[in-house]
Short mmCIF file of C-alpha atoms in Angstrom, two decimals:
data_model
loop_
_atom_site.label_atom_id
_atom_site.label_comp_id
_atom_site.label_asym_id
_atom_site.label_seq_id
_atom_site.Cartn_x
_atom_site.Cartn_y
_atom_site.Cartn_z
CA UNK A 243 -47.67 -21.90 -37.71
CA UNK A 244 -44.22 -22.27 -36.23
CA UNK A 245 -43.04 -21.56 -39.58
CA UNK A 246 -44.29 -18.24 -39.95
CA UNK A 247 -43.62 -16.91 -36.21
CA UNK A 248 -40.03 -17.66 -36.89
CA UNK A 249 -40.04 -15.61 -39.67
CA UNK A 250 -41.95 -12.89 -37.83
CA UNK A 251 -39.05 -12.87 -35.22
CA UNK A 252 -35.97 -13.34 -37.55
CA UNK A 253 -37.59 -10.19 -39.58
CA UNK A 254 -37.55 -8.72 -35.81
CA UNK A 255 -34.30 -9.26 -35.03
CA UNK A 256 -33.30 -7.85 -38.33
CA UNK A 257 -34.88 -4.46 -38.14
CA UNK A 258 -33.23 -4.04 -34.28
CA UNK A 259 -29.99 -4.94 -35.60
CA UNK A 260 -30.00 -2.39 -38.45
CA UNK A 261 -31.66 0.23 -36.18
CA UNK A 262 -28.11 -0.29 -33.33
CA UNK A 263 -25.97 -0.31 -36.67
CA UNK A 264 -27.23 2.83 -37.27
CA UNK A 265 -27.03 4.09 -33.80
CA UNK A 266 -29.14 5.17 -31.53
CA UNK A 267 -32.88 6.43 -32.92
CA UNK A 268 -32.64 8.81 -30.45
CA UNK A 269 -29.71 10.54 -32.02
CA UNK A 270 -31.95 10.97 -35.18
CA UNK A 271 -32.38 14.75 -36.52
CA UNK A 272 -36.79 15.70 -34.92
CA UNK A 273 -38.61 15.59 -38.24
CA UNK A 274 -41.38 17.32 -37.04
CA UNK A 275 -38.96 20.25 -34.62
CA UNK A 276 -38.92 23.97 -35.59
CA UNK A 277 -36.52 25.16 -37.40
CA UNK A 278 -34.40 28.05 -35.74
CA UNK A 279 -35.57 31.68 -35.55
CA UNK A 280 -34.10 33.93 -37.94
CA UNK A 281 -34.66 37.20 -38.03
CA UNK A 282 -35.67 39.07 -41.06
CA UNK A 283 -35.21 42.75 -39.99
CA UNK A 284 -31.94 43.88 -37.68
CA UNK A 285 -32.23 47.02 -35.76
CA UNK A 286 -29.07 48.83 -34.36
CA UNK A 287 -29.39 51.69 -31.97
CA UNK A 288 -26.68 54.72 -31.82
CA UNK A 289 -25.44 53.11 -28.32
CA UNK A 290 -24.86 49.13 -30.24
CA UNK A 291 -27.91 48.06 -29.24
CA UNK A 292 -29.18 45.47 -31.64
CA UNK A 293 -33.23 45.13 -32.30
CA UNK A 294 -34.35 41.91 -34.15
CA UNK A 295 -37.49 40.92 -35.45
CA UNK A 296 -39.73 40.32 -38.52
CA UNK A 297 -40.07 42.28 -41.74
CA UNK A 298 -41.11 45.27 -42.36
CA UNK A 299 -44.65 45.44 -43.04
CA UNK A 300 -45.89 47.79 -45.89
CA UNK A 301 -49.77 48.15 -47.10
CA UNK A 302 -50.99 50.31 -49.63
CA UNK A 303 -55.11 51.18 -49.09
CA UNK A 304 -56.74 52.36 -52.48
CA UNK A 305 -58.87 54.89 -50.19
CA UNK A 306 -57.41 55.67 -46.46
CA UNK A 307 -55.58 58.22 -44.03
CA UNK A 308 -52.90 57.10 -44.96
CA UNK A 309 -52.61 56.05 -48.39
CA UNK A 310 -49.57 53.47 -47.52
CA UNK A 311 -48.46 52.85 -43.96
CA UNK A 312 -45.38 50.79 -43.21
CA UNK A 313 -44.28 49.57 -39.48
CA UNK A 314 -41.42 47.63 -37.86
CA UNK A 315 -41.14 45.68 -34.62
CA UNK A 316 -37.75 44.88 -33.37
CA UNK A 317 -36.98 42.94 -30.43
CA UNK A 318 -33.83 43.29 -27.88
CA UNK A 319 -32.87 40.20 -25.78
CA UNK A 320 -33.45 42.57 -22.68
CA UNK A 321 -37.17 42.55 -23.68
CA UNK A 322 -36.82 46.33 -25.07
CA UNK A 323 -39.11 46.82 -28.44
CA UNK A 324 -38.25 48.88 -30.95
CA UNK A 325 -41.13 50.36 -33.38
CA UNK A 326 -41.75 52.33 -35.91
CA UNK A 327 -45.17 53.39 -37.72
CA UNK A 328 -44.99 55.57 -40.59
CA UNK A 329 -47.48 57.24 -42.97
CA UNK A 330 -46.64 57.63 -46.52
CA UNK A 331 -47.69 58.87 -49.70
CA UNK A 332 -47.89 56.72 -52.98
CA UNK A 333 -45.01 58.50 -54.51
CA UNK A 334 -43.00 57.79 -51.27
CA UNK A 335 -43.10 54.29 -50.84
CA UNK A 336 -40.20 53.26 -52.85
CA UNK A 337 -37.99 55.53 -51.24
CA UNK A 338 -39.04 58.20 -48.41
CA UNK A 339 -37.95 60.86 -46.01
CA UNK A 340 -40.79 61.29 -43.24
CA UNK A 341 -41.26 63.96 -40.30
CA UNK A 342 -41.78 62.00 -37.27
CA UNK A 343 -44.52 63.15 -34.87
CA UNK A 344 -46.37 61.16 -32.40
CA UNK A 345 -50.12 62.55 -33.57
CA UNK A 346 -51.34 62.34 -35.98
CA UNK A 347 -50.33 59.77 -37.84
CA UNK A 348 -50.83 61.01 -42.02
CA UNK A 349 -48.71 61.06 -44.95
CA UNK A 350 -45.37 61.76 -44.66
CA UNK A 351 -45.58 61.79 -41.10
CA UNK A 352 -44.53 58.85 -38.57
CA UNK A 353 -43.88 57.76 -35.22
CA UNK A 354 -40.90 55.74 -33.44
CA UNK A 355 -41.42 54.08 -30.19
CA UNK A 356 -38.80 52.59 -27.94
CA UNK A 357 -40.62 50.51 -24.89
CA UNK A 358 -38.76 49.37 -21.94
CA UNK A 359 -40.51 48.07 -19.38
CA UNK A 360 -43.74 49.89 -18.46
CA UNK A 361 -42.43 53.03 -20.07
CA UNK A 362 -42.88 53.37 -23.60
CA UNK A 363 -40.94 57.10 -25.07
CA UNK A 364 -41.95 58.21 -28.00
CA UNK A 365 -39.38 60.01 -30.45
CA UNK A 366 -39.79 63.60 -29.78
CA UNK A 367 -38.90 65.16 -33.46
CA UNK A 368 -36.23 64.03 -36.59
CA UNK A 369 -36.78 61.91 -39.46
CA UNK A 370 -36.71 58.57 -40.91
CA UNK A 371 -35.67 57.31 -44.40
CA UNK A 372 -35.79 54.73 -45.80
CA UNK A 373 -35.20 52.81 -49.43
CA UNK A 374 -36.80 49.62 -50.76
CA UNK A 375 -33.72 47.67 -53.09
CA UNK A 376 -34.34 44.12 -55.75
CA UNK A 377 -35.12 41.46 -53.14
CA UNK A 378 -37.46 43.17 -51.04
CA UNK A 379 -34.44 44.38 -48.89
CA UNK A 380 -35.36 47.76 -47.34
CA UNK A 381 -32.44 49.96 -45.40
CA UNK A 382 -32.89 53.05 -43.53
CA UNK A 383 -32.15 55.50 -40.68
CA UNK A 384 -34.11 57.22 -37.97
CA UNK A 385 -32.10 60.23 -36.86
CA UNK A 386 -34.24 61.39 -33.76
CA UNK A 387 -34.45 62.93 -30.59
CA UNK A 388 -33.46 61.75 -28.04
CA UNK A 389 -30.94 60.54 -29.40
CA UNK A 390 -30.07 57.22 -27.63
CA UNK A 391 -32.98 56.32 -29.84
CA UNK A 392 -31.48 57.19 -33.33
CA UNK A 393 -30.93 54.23 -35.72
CA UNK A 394 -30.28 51.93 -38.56
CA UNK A 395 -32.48 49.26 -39.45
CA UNK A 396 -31.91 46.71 -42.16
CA UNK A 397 -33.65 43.85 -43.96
CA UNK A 398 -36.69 42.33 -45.55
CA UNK A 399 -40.15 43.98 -46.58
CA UNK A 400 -43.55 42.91 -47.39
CA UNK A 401 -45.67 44.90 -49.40
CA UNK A 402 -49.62 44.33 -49.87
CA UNK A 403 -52.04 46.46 -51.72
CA UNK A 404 -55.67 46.54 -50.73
CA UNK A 405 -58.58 48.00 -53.02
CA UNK A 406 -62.25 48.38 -53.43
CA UNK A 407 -63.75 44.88 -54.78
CA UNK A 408 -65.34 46.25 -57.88
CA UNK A 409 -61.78 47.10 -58.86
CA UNK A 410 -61.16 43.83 -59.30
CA UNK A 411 -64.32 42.52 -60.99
CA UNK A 412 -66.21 41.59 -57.97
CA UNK A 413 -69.33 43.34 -56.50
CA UNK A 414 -69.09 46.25 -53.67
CA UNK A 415 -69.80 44.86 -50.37
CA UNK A 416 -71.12 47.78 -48.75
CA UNK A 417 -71.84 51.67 -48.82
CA UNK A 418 -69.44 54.42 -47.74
CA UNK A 419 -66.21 54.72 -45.36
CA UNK A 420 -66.59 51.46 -44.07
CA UNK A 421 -66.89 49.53 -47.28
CA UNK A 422 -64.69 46.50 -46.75
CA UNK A 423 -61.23 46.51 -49.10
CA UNK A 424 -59.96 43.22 -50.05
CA UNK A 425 -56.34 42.47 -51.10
CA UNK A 426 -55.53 42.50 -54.71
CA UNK A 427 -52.56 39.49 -54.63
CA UNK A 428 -51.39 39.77 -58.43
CA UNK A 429 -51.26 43.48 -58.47
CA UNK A 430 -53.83 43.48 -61.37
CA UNK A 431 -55.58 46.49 -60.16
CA UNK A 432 -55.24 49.57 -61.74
CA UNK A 433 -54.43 51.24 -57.94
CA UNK A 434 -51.88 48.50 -57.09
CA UNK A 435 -50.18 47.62 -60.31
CA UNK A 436 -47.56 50.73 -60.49
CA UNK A 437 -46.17 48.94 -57.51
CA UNK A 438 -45.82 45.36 -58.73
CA UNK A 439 -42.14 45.63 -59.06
CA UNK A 440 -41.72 46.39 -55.71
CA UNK A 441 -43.44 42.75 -54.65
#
């Protein structure tokens, strides 16, 4: 019995002098921390302002007002947001020049937003274009009024298309304008699949 607690404490003693060879555990990268924020989608107003935040969200509807809508969500480190919703046709997803207005909200029509505080202003008129490149990068420019509003925006997309089950196979889940559309993932669909290069 003595035997084996030696051991025990030898094999102790061994594992606590390795661990202060190696330095202190503490020191040791947090396997399970988050990694840093990085943003995906970099705004930069006309005054240097710069907008950060996630990508640029794109969905395609086989049957809706609009067809495809796209939005972006920037963040200042003042707390300022910068958005943008726009409405767009098939044929203008891949590259588009929109009218913005703040209602209503259609194809080839959009809105930008700039919220600061408790005010939120609303671009007044101009346009916004835009261009999806290989990579899902997306550039563009929102030349509005007022002006301290105007913009560049760079970055990553993602693009989803949504359709009517039976397009896919699968049964209809339900009668008229409110019939449930699911998202077609492989682009398979006959609605969706002129825009799987775009992915």
């Amino acid at each position: 019995m003595r035997n084996r607690l030696k051991s025990v404490v030898i094999v102790a003693v061994s594992l606590l002098a390795s661990a202060s060879s190696l330095g202190c555990l503490s020191d040791l990268p947090d396997p399970v921390g988050e990694p840093p924020y990085v943003p995906e989608l970099r705004v930069t107003v006309r005054d240097g302002s710069l907008f950060e935040g996630g990508p640029m969200d794109i969905r395609l509807f086989e049957s809706g007002e609009p067809t495809a809508q796209a939005s972006i969500s920037a963040q200042a480190d003042d707390g300022r947001v910068w958005s943008a919703t726009i409405g767009l046709s098939l044929e203008q997803v891949s590259g588009a020049t929109v009218e913005l207005r703040i209602e209503p909200l259609s194809e080839g029509m959009g809105t930008v937003a700039l919220q600061e505080a408790e005010e939120r202003r609303y671009s007044e008129s101009g346009t916004l274009s835009f261009s999806l490149e290989s990579g899902r990068i997306v550039r563009g420019v929102a030349d509005i009024s007022p002006q301290d509003a105007s913009s560049e925006f760079e970055g990553r997309y993602n693009l989803s298309c949504w359709v009517h089950p039976e397009s896919l196979g699968r049964p209809r889940n339900g009668e008229g304008v409110g019939v449930e559309q699911i998202q077609d993932g492989e682009f398979a669909s006959p609605f969706c699949s002129p825009m799987a290069h775009l992915r």
